[in-house]
CSV table of C-alpha atoms in Angstrom, one decimal:
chain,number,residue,atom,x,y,z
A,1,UNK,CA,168.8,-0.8,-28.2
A,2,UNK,CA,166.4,-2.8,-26.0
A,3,UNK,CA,163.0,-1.5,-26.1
A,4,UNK,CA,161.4,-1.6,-22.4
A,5,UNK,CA,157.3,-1.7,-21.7
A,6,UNK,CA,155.9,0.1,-19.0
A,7,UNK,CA,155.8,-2.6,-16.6
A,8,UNK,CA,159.6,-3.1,-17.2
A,9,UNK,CA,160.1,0.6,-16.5
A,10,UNK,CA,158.2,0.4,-13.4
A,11,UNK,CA,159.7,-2.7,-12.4
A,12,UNK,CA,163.6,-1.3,-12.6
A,13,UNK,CA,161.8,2.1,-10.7
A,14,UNK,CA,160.7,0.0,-8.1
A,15,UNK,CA,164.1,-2.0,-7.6
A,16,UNK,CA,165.6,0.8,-6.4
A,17,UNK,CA,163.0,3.3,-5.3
A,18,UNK,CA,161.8,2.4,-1.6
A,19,UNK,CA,158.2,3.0,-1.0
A,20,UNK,CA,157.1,4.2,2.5
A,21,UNK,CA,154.3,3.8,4.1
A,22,UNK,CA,152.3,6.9,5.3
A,23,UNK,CA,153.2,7.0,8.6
A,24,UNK,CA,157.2,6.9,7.5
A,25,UNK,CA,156.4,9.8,5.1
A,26,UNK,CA,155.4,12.1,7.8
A,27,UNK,CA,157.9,11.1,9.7
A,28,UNK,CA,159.9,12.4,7.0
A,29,UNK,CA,158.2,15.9,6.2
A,30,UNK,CA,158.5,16.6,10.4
A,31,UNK,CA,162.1,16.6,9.6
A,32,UNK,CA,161.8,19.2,6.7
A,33,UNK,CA,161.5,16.9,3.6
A,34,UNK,CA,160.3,18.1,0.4
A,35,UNK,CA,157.4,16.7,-1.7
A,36,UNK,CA,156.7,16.7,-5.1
A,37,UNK,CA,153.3,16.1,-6.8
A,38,UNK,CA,153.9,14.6,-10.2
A,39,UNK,CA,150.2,14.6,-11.4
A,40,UNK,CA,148.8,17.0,-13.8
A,41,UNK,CA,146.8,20.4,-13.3
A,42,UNK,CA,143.9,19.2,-13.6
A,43,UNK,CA,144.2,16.3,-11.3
A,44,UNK,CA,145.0,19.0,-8.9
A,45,UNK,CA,142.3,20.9,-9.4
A,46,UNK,CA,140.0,18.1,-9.2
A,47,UNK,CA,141.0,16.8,-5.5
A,48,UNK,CA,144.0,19.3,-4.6
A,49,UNK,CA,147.1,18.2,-2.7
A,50,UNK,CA,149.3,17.4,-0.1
A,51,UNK,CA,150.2,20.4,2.0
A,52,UNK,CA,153.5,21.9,1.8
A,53,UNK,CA,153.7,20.1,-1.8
A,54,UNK,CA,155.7,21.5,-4.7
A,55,UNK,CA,153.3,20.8,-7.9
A,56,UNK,CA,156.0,19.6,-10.9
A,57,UNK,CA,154.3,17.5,-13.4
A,58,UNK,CA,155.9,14.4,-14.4
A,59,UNK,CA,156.6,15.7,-17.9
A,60,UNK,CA,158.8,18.3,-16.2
A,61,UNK,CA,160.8,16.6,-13.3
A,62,UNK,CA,164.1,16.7,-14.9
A,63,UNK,CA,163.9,20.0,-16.2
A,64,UNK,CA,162.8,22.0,-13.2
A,65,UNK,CA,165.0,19.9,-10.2
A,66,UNK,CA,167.8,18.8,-12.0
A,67,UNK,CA,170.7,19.6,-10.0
A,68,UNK,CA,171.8,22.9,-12.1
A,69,UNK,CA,168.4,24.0,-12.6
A,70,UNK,CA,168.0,27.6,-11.8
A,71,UNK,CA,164.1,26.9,-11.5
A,72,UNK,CA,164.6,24.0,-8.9
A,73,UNK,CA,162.1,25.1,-5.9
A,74,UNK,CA,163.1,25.6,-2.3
A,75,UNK,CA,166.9,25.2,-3.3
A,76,UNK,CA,166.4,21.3,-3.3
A,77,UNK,CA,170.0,19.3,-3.0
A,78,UNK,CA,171.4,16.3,-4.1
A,79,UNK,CA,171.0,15.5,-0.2
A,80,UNK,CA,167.7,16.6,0.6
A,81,UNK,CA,164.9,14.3,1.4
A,82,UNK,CA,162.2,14.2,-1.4
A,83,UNK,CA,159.2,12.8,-1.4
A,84,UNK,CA,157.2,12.5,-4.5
A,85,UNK,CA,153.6,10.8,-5.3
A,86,UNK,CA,150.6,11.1,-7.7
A,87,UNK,CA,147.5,9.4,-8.1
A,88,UNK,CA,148.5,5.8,-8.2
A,89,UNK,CA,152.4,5.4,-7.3
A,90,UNK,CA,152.8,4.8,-11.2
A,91,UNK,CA,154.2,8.4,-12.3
A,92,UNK,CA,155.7,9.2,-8.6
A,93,UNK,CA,157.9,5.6,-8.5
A,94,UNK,CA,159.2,6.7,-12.4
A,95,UNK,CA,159.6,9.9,-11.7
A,96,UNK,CA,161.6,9.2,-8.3
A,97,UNK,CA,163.3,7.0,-10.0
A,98,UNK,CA,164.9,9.9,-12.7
A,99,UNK,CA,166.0,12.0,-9.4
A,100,UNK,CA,168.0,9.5,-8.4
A,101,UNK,CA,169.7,9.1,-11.5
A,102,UNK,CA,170.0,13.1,-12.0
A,103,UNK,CA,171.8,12.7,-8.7
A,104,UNK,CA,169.6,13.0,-5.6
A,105,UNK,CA,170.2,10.6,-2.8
A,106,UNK,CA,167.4,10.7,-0.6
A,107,UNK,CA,164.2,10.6,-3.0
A,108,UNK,CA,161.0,8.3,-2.3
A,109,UNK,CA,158.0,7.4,-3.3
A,110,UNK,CA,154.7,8.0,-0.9
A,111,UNK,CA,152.4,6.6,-3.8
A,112,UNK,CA,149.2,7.7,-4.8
A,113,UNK,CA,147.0,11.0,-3.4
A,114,UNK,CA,144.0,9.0,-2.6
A,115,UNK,CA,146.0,6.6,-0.5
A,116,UNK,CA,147.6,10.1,1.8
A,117,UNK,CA,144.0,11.3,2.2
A,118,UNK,CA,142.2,7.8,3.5
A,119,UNK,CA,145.2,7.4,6.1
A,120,UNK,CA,144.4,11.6,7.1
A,121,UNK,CA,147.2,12.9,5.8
A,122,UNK,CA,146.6,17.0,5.3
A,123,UNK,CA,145.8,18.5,2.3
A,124,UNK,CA,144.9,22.0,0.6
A,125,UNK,CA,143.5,23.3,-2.6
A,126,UNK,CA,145.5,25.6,-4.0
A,127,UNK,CA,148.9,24.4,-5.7
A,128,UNK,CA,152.9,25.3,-4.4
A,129,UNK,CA,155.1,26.1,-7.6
């Protein structure tokens, strides 16, 4: 088995996770996409986060939107429109990355929190689970 590094992983994420910019990603939740923060619960607590955002760490992306899940939030489908981020675009483009191989067909990554907020983009304190 070949071992990958981080910068490998994030390379093969980036390959075939497209990035948008932050006018594409509103574009996107006007027409009733889903996002996902990946960061922690502290880094929410810290700054907060998008509005309308669904807080699933990174650690638990598979578990809690694979396709069977019982737990996945707002009955997301293999064709629904996701958007995920977290503070950098590291954790967001990786964990974009396992959607698509669970199966989802419309995920991408909107990159880091700081990034939303200097463009405007809306946010609130208190997290969606």
């Amino acid at each position: 088995m070949q071992i990958k590094s981080l910068d490998s992983l994030l390379e093969d994420a980036n390959k075939i996770v497209t990035k948008l910019s932050y006018e594409e990603a509103c574009s996107k939740i006007k027409n009733g996409a889903s996002i996902i923060d990946v960061r922690e619960e502290v880094e929410l607590n810290k700054k907060g986060m998008i509005k309308s955002a669904i807080h699933i760490p990174r650690g638990l992306i598979e578990f809690t939107l694979s396709l069977n899940s019982v737990d996945n939030p707002n009955n997301i489908s293999e064709n629904s429109t996701i958007l995920v981020y977290c503070a950098g675009g590291f954790r967001s483009a990786l964990a974009a990355k396992t959607l698509i191989d669970l199966g989802f067909k419309n995920v991408f990554n909107i990159g880091g929190f700081d990034e939303w907020v200097i463009n405007g983009g809306e946010i609130q304190t208190k997290p969606n689970y």
